[in-house]
mmCIF file of C-alpha atoms and ligand atoms in Angstrom:
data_model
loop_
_atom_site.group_PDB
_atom_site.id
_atom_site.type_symbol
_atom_site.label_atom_id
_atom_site.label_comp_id
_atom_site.label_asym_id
_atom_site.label_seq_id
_atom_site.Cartn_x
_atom_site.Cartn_y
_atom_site.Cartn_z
ATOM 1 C CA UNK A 1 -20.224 -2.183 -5.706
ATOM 2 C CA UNK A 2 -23.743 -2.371 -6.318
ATOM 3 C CA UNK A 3 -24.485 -3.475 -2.420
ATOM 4 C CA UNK A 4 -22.346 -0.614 -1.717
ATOM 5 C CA UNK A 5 -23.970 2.167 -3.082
ATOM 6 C CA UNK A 6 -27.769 0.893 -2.228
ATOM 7 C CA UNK A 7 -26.545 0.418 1.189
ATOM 8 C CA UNK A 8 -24.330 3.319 1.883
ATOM 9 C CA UNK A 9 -25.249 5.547 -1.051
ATOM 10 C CA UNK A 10 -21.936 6.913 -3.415
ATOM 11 C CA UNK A 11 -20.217 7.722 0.042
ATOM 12 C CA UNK A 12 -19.478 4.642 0.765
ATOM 13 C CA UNK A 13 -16.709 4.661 -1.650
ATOM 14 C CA UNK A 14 -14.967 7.421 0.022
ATOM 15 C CA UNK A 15 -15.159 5.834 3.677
ATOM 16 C CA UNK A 16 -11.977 5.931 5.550
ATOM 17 C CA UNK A 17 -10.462 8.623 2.512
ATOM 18 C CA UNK A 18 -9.430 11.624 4.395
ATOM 19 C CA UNK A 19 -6.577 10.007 6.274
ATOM 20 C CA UNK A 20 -4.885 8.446 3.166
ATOM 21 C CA UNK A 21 -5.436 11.603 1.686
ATOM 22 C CA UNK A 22 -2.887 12.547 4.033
ATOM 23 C CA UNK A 23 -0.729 10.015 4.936
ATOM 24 C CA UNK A 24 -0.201 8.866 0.686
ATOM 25 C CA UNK A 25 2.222 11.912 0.622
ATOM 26 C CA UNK A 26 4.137 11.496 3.775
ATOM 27 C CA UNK A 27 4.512 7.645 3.100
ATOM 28 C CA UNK A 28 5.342 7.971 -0.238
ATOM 29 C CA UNK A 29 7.615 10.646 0.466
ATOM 30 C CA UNK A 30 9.420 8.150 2.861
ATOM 31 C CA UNK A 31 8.906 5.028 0.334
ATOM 32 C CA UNK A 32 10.968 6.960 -2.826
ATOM 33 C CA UNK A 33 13.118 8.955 -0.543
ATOM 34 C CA UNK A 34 14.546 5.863 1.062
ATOM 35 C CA UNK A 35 14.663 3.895 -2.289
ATOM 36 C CA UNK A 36 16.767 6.459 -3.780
ATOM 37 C CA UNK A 37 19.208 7.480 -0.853
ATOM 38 C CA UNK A 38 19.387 3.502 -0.376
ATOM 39 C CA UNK A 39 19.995 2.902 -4.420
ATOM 40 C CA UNK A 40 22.877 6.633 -4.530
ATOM 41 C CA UNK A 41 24.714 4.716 -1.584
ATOM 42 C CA UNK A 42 24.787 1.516 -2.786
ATOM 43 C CA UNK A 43 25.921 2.579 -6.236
ATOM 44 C CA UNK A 44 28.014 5.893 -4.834
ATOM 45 C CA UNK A 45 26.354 7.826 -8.643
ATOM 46 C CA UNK A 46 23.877 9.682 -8.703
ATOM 47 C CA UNK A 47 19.935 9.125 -10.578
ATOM 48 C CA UNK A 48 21.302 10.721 -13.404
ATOM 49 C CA UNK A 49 24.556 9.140 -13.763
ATOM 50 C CA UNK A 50 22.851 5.876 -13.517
ATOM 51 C CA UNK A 51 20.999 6.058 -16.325
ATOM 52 C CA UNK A 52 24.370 5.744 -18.340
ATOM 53 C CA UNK A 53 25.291 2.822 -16.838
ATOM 54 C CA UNK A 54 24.024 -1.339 -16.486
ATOM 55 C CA UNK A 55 21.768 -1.171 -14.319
ATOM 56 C CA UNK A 56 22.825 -3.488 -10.938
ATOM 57 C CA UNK A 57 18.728 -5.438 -10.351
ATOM 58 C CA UNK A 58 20.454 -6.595 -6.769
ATOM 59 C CA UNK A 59 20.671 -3.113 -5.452
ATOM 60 C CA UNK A 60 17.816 -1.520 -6.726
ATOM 61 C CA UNK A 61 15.791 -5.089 -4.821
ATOM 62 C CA UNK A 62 17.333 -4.305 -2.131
ATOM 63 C CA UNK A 63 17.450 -0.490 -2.149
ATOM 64 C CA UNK A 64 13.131 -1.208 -2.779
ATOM 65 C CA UNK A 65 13.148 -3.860 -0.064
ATOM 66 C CA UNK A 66 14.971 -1.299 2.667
ATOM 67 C CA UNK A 67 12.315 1.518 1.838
ATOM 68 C CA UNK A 68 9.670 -1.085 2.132
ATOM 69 C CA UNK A 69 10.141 -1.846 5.461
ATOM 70 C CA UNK A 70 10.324 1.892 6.566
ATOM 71 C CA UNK A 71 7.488 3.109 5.049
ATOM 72 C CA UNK A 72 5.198 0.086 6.193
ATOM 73 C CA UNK A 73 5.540 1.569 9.855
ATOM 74 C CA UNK A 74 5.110 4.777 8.644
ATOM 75 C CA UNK A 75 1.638 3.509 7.115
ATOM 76 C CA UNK A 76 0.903 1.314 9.789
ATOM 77 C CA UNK A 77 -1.406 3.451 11.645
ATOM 78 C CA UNK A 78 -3.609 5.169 8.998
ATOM 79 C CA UNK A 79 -4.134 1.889 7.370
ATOM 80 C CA UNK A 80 -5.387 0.219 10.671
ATOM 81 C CA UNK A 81 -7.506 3.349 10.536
ATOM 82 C CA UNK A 82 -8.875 2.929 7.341
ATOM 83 C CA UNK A 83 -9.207 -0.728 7.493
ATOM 84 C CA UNK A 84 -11.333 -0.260 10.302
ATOM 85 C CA UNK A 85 -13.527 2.597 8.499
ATOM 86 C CA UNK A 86 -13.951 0.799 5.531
ATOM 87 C CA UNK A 87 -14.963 -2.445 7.066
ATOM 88 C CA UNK A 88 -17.918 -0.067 9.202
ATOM 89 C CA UNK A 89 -20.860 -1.146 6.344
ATOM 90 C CA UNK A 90 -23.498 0.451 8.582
ATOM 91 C CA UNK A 91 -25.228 3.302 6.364
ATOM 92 C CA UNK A 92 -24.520 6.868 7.286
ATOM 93 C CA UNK A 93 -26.120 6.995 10.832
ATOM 94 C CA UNK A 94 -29.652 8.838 11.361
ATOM 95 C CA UNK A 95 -30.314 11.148 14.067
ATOM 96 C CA UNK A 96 -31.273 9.318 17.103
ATOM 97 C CA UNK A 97 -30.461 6.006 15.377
ATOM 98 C CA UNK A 98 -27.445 3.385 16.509
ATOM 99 C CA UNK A 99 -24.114 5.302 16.035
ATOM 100 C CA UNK A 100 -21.498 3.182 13.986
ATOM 101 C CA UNK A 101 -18.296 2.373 16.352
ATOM 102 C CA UNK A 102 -15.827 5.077 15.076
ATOM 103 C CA UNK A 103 -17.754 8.628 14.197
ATOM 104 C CA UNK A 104 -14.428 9.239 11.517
ATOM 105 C CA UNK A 105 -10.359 8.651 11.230
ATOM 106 C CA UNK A 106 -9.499 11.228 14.537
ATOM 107 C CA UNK A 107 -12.440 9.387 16.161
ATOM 108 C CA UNK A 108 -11.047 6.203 15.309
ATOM 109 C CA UNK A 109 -7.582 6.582 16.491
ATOM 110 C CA UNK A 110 -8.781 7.993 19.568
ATOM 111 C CA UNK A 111 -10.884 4.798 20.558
ATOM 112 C CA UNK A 112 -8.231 2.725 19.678
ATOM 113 C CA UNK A 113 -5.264 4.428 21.182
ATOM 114 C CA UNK A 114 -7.833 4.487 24.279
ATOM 115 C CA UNK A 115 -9.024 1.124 24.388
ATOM 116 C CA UNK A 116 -5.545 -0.200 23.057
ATOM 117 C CA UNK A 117 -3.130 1.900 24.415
ATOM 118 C CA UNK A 118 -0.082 3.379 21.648
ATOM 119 C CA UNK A 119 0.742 -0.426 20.416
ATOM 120 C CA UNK A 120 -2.580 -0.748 19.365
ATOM 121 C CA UNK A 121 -2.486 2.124 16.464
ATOM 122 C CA UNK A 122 0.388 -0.556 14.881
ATOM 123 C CA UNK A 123 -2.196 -3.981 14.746
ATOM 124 C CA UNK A 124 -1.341 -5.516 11.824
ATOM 125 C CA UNK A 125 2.194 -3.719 10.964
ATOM 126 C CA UNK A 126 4.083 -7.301 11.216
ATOM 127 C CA UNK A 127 1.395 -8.678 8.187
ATOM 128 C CA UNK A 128 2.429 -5.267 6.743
ATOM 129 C CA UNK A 129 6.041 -5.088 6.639
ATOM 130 C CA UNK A 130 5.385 -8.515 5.191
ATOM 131 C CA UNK A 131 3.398 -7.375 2.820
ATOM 132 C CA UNK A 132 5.345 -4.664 1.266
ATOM 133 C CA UNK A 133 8.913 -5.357 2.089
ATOM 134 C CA UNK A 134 9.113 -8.343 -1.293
ATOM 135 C CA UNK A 135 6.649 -6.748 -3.184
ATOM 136 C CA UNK A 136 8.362 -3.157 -2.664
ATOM 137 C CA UNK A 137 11.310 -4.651 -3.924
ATOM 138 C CA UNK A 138 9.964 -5.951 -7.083
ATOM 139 C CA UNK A 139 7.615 -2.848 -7.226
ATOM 140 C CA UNK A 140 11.067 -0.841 -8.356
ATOM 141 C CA UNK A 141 12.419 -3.759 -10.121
ATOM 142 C CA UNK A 142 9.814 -4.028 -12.654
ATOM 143 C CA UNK A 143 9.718 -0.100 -12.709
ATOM 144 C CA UNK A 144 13.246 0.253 -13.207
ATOM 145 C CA UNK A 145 13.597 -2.890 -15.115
ATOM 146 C CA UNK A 146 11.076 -1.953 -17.873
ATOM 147 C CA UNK A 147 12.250 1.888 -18.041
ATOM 148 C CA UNK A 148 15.424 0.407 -19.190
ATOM 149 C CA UNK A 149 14.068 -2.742 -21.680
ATOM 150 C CA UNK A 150 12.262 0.601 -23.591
ATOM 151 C CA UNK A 151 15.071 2.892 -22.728
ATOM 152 C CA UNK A 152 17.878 3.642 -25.363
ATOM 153 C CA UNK A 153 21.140 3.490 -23.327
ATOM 154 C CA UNK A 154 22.212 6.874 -21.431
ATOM 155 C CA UNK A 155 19.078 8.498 -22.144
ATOM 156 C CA UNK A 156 16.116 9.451 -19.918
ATOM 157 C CA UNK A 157 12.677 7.040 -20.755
ATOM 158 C CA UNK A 158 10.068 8.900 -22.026
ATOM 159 C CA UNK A 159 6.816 10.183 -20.252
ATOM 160 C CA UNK A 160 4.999 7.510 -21.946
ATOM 161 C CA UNK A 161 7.931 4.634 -21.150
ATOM 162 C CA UNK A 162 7.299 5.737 -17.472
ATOM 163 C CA UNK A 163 3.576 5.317 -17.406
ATOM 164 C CA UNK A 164 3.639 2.385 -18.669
ATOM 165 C CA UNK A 165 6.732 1.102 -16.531
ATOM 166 C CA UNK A 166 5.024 2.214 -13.700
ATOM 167 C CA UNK A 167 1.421 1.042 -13.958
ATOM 168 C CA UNK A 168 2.911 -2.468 -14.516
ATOM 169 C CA UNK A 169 4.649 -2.038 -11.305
ATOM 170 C CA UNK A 170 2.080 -1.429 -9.609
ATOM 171 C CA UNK A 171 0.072 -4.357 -11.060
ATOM 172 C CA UNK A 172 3.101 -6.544 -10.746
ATOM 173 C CA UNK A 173 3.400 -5.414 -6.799
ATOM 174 C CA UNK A 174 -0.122 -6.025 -6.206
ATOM 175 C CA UNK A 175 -0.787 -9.473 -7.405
ATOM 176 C CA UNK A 176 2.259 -10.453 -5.266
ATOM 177 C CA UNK A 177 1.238 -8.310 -2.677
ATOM 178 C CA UNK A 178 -3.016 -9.294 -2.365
ATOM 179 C CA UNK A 179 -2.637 -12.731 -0.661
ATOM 180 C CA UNK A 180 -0.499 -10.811 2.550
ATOM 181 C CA UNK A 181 -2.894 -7.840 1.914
ATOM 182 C CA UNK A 182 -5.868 -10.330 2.934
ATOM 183 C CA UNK A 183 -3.908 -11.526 6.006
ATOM 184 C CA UNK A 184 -3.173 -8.045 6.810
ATOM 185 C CA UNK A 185 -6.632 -6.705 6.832
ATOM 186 C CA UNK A 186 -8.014 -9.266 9.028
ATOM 187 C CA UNK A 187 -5.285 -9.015 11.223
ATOM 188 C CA UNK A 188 -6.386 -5.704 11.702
ATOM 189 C CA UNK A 189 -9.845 -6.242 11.982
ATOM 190 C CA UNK A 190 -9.051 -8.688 14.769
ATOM 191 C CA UNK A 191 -8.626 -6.448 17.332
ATOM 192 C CA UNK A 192 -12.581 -5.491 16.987
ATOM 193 C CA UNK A 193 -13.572 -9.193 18.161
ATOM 194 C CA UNK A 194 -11.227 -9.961 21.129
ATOM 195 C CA UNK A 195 -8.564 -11.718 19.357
ATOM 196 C CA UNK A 196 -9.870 -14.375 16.786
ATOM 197 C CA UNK A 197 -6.690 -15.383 15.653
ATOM 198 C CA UNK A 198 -3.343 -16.083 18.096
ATOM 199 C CA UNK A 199 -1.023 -14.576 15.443
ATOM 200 C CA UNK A 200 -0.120 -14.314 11.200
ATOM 201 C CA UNK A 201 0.119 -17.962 10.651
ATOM 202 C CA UNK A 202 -3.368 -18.852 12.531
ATOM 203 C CA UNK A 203 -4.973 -16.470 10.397
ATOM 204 C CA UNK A 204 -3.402 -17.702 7.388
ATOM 205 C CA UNK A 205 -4.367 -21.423 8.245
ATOM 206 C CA UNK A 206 -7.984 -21.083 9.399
ATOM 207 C CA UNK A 207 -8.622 -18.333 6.315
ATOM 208 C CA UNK A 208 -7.490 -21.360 4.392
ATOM 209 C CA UNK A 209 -9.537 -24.116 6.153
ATOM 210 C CA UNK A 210 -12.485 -22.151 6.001
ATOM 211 C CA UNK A 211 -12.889 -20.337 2.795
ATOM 212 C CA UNK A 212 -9.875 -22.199 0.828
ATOM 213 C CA UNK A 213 -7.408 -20.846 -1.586
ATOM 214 C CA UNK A 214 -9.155 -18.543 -3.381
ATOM 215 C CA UNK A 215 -9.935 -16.438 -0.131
ATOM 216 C CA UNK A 216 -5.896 -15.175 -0.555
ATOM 217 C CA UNK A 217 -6.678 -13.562 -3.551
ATOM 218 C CA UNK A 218 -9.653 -11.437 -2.600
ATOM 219 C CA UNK A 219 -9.649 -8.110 -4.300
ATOM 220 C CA UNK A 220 -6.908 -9.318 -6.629
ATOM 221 C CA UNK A 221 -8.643 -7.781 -9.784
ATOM 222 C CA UNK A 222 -10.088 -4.114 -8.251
ATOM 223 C CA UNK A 223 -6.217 -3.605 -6.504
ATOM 224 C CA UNK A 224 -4.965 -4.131 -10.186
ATOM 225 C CA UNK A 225 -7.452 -2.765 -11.578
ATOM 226 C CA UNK A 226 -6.117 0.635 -9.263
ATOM 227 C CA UNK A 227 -3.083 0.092 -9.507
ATOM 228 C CA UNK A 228 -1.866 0.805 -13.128
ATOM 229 C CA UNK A 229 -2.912 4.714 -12.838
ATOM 230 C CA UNK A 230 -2.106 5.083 -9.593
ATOM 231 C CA UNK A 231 1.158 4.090 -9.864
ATOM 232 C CA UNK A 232 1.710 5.218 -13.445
ATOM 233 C CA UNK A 233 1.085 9.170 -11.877
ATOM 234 C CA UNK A 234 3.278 8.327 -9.007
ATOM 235 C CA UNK A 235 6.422 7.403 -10.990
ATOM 236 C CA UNK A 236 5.639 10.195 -13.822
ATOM 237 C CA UNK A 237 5.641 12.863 -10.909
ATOM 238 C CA UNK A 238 8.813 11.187 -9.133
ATOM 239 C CA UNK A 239 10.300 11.432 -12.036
ATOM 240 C CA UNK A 240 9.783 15.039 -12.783
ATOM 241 C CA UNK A 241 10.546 15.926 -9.542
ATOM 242 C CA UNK A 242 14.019 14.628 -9.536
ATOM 243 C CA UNK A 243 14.546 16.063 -12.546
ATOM 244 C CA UNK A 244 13.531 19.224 -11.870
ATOM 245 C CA UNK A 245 15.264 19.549 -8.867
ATOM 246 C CA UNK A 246 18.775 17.009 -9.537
HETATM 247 C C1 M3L B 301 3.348 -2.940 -1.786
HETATM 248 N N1 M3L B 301 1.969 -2.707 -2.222
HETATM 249 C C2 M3L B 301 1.630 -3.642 -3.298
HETATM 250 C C3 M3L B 301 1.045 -2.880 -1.109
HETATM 251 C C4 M3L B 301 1.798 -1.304 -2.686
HETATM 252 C C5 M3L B 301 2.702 -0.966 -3.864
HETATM 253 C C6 M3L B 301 2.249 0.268 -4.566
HETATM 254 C C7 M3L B 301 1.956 1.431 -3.650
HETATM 255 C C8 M3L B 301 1.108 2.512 -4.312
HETATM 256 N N2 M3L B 301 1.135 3.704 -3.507
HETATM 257 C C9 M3L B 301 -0.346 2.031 -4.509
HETATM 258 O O1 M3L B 301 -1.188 2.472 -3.728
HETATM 259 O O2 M3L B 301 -0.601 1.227 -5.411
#
């Protein structure tokens, strides 16, 4: 952090933001709405209904799992984009001085859909779907599983029940999810350097010869660290919004 802001002064924290700025909605709207279309036609009741009744952990894994996969190749490109922003350390450029590679995220998918054709905007979306097809799953089965554990029978949790459900979701997805996340990131840096790695399971294996275990968990404590607001909001607003509009 400190690095950071000497180098690239408090914007550097904000590189590669405006696209996720973006794309958080339209993913997420995928990620829930898929969860609970998956989880109403799996258990043919509605969210309400379920609430009054045991709560099935197979289908809402799998319900999580199926919107996992959809949403990673919704997410694919705008995370390759900013990967690829956030991993540019030069500081802001100076007029007449050396011009980073990508001048922002339009920039950036320009030059790659250019120098990589359509394909290239999804580098990395196999490490991604692995990523967050598991840990999506147990991202609503910790949500869901908590909600209930602090839940009296046939009511709806509390505001409070569902922050607290949902940060730990989030931390719980994250820890599971930071080893792929590592893999994923290079993979999508890998496209910069011609190619360093033939595939997922050389980058796994030379990350691991080089640097050794603890390389896979890189970022393990700032992503959790995230991750409990973030995902406390997310859930408190999905929440209201179904049952506003249910
Ligand atoms: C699956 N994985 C752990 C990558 C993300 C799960 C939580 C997603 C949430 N939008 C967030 O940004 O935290």
């Amino acid at each position: 952090m400190v690095k950071t802001y000497r180098h690239e002064s408090v914007l550097g924290f904000f590189k590669g933001m405006s696209f996720p700025m973006f794309s958080i909605a339209v993913v997420n709207s995928v990620l829930f709405g898929v969860y609970s279309n998956v989880l109403v036609a799996l258990t043919a009741t509605s969210h309400q209904e379920r609430r009054g009744q045991p709560l099935n952990y197979t289908h809402v894994f799998i319900a999580g799992c199926t919107a996992g996969v959809l949403q990673s190749y919704c997410l694919a490109p705008f995370d390759l984009i900013k990967v690829r922003l956030q991993n540019q350390t030069e500081p802001r450029a100076q007029p007449g001085g050396p011009q980073p590679r990508y001048r922002g995220p339009v920039h950036c998918a320009a030059t790659i859909f250019r120098e990589d054709g359509p394909r290239g905007l999804f580098r990395g979306s196999s490490a991604l779907v692995l990523r967050d097809t598991p840990t999506l799953g147990l991202y609503f089965l910790t949500y869901e599983g908590l909600c209930r554990q602090y839940t009296p029978d046939g009511q709806n949790p509390s505001s409070a029940t569902v922050l607290v459900a949902g940060g730990f979701a989030g931390i719980a997805s994250w820890i599971t999810a930071t080893p792929f996340d590592v893999i994923k990131s290079r993979m999508q840096m890998d496209g910069l350097r011609q190619g360093k790695y033939k595939g997922i399971l050389d980058c796994v294996s030379s990350s691991f010869r080089q640097e050794g275990i603890g390389v896979f968990f890189r970022g393990l404590t700032i992503n959790s660290a995230r991750a409990f607001p973030v995902n406390a909001v997310t859930f408190l607003s999905y929440e209201y919004l179904l049952h506003a509009w249910e």
